[in-house]
Short mmCIF file of C-alpha atoms and ligand atoms in Angstrom, two decimals:
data_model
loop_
_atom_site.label_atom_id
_atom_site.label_comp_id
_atom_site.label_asym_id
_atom_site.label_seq_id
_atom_site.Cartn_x
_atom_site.Cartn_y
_atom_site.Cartn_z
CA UNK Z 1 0.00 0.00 0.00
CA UNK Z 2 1.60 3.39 -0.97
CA UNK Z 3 1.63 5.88 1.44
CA UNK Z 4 -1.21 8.37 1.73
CA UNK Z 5 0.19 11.64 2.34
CA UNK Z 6 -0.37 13.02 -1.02
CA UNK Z 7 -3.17 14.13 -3.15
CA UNK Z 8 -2.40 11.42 -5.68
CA UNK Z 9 -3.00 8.56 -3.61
CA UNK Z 10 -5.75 9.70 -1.05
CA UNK Z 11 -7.53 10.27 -4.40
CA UNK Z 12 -7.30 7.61 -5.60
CA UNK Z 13 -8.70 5.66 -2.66
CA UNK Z 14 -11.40 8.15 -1.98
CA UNK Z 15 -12.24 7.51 -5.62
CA UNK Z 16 -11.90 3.55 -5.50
CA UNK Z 17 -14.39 3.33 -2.17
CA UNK Z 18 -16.53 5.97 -3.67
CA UNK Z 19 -16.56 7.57 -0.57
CA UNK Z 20 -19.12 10.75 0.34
CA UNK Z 21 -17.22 12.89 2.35
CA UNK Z 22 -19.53 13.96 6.01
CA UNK Z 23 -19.37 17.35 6.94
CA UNK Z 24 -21.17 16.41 10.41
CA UNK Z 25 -17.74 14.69 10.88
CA UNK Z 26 -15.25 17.37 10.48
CA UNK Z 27 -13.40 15.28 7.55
CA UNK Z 28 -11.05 16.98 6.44
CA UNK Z 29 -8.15 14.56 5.01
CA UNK Z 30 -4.41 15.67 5.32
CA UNK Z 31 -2.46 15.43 1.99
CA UNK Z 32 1.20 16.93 2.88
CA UNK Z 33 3.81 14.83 4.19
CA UNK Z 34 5.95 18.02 5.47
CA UNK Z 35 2.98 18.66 8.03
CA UNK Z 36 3.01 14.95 8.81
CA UNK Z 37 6.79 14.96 9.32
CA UNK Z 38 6.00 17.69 11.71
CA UNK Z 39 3.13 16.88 13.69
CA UNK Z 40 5.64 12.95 14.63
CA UNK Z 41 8.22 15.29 15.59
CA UNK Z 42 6.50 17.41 17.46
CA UNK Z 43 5.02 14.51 19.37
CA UNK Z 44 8.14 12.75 20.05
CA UNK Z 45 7.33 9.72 19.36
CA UNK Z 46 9.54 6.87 19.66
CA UNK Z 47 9.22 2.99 19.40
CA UNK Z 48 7.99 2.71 23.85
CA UNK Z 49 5.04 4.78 23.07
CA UNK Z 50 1.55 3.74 22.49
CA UNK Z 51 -0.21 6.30 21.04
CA UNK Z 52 -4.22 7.38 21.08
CA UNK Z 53 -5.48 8.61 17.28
CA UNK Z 54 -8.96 10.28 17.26
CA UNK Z 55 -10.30 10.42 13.72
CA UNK Z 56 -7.88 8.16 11.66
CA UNK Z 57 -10.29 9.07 8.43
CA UNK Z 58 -8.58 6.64 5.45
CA UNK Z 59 -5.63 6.51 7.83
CA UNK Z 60 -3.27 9.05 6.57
CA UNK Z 61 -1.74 10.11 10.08
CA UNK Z 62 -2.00 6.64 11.37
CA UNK Z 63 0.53 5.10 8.63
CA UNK Z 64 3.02 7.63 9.89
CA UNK Z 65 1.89 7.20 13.55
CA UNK Z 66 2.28 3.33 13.37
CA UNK Z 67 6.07 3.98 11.61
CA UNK Z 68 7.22 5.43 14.58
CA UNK Z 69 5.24 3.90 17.44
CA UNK Z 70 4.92 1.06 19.41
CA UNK Z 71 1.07 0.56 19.01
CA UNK Z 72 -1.40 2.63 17.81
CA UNK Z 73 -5.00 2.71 18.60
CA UNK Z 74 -7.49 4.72 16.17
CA UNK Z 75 -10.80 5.36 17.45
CA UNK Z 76 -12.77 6.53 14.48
CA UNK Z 77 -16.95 7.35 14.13
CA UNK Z 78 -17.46 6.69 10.23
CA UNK Z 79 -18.55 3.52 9.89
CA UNK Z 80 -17.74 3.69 6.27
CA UNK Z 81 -13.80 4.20 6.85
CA UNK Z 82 -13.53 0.90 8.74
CA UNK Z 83 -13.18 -0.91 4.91
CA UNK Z 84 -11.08 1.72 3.58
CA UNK Z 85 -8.82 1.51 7.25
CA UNK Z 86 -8.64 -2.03 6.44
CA UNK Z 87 -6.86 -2.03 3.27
CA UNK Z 88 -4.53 1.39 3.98
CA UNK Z 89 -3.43 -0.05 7.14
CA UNK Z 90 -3.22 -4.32 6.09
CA UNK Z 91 0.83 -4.10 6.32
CA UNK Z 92 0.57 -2.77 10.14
CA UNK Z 93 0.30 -5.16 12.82
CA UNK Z 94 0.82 -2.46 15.46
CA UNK Z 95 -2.53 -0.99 14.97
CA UNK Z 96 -6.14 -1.34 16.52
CA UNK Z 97 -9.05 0.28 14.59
CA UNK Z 98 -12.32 1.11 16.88
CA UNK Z 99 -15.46 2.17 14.93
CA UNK Z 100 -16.23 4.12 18.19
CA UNK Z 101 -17.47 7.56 19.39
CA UNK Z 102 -14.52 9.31 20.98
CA UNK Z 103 -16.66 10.97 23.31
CA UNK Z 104 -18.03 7.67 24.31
CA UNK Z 105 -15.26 6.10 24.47
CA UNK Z 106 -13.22 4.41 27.63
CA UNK Z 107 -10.06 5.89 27.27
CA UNK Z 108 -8.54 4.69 30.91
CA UNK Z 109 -9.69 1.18 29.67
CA UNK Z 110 -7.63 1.45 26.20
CA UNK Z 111 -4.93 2.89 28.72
CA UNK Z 112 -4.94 -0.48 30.71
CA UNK Z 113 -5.25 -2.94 27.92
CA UNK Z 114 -2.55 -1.45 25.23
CA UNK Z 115 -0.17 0.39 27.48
CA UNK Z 116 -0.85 -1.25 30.97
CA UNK Z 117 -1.88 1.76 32.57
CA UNK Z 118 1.21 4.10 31.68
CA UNK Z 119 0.98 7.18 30.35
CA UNK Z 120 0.17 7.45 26.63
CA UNK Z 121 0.45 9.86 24.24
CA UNK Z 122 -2.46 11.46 21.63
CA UNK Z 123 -2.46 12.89 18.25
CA UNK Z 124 -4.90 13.86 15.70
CA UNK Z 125 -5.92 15.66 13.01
CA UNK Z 126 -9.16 16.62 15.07
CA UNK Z 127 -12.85 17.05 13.87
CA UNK Z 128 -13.16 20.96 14.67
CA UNK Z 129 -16.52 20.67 15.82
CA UNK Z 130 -15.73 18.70 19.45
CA UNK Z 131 -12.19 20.18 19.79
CA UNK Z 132 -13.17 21.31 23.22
CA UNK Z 133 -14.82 18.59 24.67
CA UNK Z 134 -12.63 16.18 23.30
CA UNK Z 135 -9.57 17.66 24.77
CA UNK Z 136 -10.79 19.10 28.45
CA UNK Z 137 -12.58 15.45 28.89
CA UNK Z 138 -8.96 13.92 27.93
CA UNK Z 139 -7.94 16.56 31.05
CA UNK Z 140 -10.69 15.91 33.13
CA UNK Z 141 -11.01 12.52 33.01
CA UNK Z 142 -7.39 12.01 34.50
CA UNK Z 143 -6.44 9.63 31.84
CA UNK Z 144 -2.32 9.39 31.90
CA UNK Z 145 -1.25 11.33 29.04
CA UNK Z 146 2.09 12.36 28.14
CA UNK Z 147 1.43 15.12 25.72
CA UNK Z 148 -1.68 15.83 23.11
CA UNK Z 149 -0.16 16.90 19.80
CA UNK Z 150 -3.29 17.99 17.51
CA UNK Z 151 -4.75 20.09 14.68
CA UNK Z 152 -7.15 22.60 15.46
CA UNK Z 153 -8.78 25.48 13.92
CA UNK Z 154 -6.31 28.51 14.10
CA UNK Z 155 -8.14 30.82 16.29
CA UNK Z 156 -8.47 28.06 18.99
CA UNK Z 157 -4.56 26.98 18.48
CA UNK Z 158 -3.92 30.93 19.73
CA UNK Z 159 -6.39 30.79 22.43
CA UNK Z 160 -5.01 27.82 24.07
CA UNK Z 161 -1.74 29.86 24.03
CA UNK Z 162 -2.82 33.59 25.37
CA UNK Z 163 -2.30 35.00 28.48
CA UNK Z 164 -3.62 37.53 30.14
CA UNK Z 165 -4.35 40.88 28.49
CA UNK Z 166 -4.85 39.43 25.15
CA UNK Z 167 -7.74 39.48 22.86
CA UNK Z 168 -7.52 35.33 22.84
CA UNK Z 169 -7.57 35.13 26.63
CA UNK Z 170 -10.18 33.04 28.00
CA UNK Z 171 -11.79 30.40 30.13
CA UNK Z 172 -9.72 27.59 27.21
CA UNK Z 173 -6.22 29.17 27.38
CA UNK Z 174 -6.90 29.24 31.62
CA UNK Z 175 -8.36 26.14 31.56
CA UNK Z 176 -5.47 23.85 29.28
CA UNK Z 177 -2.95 26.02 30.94
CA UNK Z 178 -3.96 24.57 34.06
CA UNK Z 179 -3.12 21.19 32.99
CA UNK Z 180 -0.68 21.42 30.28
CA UNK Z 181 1.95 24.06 28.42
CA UNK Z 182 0.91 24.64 24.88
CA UNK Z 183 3.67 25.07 22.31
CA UNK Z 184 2.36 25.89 18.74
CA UNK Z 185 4.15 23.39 16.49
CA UNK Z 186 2.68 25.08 12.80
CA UNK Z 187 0.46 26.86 10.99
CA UNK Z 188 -1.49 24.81 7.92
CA UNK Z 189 -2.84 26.61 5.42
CA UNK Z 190 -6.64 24.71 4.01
CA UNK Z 191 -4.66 23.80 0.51
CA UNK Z 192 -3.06 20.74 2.76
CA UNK Z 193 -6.88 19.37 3.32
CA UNK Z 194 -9.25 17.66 1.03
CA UNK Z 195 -11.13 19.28 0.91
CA UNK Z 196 -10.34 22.18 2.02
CA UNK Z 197 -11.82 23.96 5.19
CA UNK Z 198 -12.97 27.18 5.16
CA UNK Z 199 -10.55 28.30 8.04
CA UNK Z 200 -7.02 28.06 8.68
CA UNK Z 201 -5.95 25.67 10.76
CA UNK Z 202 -2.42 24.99 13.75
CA UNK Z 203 -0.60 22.16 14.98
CA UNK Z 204 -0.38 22.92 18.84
CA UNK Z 205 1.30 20.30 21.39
CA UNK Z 206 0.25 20.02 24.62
CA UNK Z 207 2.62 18.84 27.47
CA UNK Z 208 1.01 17.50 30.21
CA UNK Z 209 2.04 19.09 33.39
CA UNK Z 210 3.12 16.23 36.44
CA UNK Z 211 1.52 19.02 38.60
CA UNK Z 212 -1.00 21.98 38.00
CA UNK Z 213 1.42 25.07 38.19
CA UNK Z 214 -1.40 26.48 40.84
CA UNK Z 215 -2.33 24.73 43.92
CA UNK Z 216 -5.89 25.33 44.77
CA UNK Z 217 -7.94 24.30 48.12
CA UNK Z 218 -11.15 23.87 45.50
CA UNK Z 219 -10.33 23.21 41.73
CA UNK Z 220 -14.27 23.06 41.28
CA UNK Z 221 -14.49 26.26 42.18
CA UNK Z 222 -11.55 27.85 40.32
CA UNK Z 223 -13.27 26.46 36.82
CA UNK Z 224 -16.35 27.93 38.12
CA UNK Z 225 -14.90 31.38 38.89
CA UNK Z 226 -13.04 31.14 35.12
CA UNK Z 227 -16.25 30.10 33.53
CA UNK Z 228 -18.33 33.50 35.16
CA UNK Z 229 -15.61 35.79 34.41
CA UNK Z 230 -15.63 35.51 30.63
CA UNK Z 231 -19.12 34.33 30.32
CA UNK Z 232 -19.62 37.99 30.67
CA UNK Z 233 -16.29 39.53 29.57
CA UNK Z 234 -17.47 43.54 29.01
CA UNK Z 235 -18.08 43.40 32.81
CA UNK Z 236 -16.03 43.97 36.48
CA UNK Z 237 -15.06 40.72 37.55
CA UNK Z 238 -16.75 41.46 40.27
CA UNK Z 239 -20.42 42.12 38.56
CA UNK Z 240 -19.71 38.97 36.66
CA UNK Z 241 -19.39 36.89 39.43
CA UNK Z 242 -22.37 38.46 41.29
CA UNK Z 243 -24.47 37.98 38.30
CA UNK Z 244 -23.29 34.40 37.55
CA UNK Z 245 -26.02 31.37 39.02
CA UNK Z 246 -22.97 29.23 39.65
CA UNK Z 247 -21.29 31.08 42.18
CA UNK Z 248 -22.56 31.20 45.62
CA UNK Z 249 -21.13 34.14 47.24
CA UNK Z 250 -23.00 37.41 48.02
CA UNK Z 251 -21.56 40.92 46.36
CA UNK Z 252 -20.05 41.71 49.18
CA UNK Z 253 -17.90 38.48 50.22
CA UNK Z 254 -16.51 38.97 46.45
CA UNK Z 255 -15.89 42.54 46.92
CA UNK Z 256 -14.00 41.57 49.78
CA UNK Z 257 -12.11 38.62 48.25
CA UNK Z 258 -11.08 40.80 45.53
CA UNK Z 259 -9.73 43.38 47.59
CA UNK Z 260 -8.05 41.41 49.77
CA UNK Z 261 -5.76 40.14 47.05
CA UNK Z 262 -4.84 43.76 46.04
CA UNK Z 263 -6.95 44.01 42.86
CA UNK Z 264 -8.59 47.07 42.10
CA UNK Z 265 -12.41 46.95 42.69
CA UNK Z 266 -13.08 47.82 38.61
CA UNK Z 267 -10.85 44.73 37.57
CA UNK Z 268 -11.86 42.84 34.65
CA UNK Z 269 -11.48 39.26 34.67
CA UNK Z 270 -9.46 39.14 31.59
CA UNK Z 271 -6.66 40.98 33.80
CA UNK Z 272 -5.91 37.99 36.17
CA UNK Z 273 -3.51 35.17 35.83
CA UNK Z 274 -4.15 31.44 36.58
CA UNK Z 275 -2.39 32.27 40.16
CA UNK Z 276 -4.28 35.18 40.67
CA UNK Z 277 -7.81 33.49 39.64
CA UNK Z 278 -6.77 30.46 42.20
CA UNK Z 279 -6.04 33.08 45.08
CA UNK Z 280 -9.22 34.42 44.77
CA UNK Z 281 -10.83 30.63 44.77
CA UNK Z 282 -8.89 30.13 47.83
CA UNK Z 283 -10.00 33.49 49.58
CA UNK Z 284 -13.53 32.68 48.51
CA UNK Z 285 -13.19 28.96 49.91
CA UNK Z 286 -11.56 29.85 53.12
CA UNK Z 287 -14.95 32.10 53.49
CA UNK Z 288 -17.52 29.64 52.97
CA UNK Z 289 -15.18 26.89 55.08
CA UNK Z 290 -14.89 29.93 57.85
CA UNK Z 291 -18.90 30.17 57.70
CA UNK Z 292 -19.73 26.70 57.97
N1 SAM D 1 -6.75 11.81 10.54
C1 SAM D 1 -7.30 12.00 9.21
C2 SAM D 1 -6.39 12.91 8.40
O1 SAM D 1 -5.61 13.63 9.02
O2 SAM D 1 -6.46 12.89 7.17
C3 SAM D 1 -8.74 12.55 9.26
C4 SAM D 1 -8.93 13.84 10.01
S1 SAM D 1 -10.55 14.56 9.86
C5 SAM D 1 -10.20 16.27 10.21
C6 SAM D 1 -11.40 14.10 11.39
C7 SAM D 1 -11.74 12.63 11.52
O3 SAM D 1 -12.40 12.42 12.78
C8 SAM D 1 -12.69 12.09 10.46
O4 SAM D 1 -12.22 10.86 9.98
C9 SAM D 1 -14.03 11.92 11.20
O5 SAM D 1 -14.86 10.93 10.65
C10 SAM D 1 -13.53 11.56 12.59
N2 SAM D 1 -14.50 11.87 13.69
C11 SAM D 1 -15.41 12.86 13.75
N3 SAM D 1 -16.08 12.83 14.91
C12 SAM D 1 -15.58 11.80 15.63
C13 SAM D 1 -15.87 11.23 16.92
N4 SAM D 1 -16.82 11.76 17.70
N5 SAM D 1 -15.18 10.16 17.33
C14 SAM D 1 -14.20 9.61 16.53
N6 SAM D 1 -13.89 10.08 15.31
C15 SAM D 1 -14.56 11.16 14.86
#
């Protein structure tokens, strides 16, 4: 089987399978090897590692993935790939295909079975349209993970990345900050796709901290108090926490908390730093623990 990474070949496949590309899925098929080249760098993938694909699509990424790496497990939706993965992928025998949800999918279990329970590490190509939940329930769900070296849309590749201050800063960049450092591997212009999306696109890795760089007495509430303060961005931090359902603390008590780390009372949320926002979680926890 020749290799995929070019528009030649994946043509010709798409072509032999007649297959109807799905815009529900977020297909999108790579066709340049540089990228490729880059994206197995980037990862650092070596012949120890078993590595998680989401979205193998023909299995483009995967050839290259199982080159390099120990195992490789694809979990891909399209039922209609699984044929295709078959034949692209027949000279592997370091590769599992799942026709599987990623979202639905046990990924501590795949941990166990193909990597017995050590850390692995993920890349894909990803369908845009779940970036987010894909990647904070690969956080969330304390799954070991090495590092998570995927394409994304552009705009969300420089929102990981900002920090305070910046028009990009948000509850994402606070949120995969808290659990890993983002390092932006590339830019891809859409004439490496077929076909071609209507937005650029960035290879971003993420390294998974060993520890969160903030220690916080309530992590629950930290992601709450991130989520409030951009939900309503154009306000005070401390009007956006008042007026938010999911944080229990009266005007005052947040006043207070505020002031008490040295912030000025007009502060907008899109000032503060992951330390600062976990101070203020702590200030606010020590409260309720001091009312209780
Ligand atoms: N890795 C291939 C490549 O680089 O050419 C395909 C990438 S394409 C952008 C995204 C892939 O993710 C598609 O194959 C799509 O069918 C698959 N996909 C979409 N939603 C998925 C889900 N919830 N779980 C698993 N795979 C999914």
């Amino acid at each position: 089987m020749a290799t995929l990474g070019n528009p030649g070949n994946t043509i010709a496949i798409i072509q032999k399978y007649q297959f109807a590309f799905q815009k529900k899925f977020g297909q999108n098929f790579l066709i340049d090897p540089h990228v490729l080249d880059k994206i197995i760098q980037a990862a650092e993938i070596t012949r120890e590692d078993c590595v998680l694909e989401i979205g193998p699509g023909i299995g483009t990424m995967t050839q290259y993935l199982a080159e390099h790496a120990r195992h490789v497990v694809a979990v891909e939706i399209d039922a209609n790939l699984i044929p295709i993965l078959g034949e692209t992928l027949a000279e592997y025998d370091n590769v599992t295909v799942l026709n599987q949800d990623i979202l639905k999918t046990d990924i501590q279990g795949l941990v166990d079975t193909y990597n017995a329970g050590k850390p692995i590490k993920v890349a894909a190509n990803l369908p845009y349209y779940i970036t987010t939940p894909i990647i904070m329930g690969l956080f969330e769900s304390r799954v070991p993970i090495d590092n998570i070296t995927i394409m994304v849309q552009k705009e969300v590749a420089e929102r990981m990345q900002a920090g305070p201050g910046s028009k990009d800063y948000g509850a994402l960049s606070l949120a995969v900050q808290y659990y890993a450092e983002p390092y932006l591997v590339a830019n891809v212009p859409p004439n490496c796709f077929i076909p071609r999306p209507g937005v650029g696109s960035a290879v971003i890795r993420l390294t998974r901290h060993k520890e969160p760089p903030v220690k916080t007495r309530d992590e629950k509430l930290l992601f709450r108090l991130i989520r409030a303060s951009f939900n309503q961005r154009r306000k005070t931090l401390q009007n956006g926490l008042n007026n938010s359902p999911e944080i229990p603390f009266t005007k005052e008590q947040i006043s207070a908390a505020i002031q008490k780390l040295g912030l000025p009372a007009a502060v907008r949320g899109e000032a503060l730093t992951l330390e600062q926002f976990a101070a203020l979680a702590d200030e606010l926890s020590r409260l309720k623990d001091s009312q209780e």
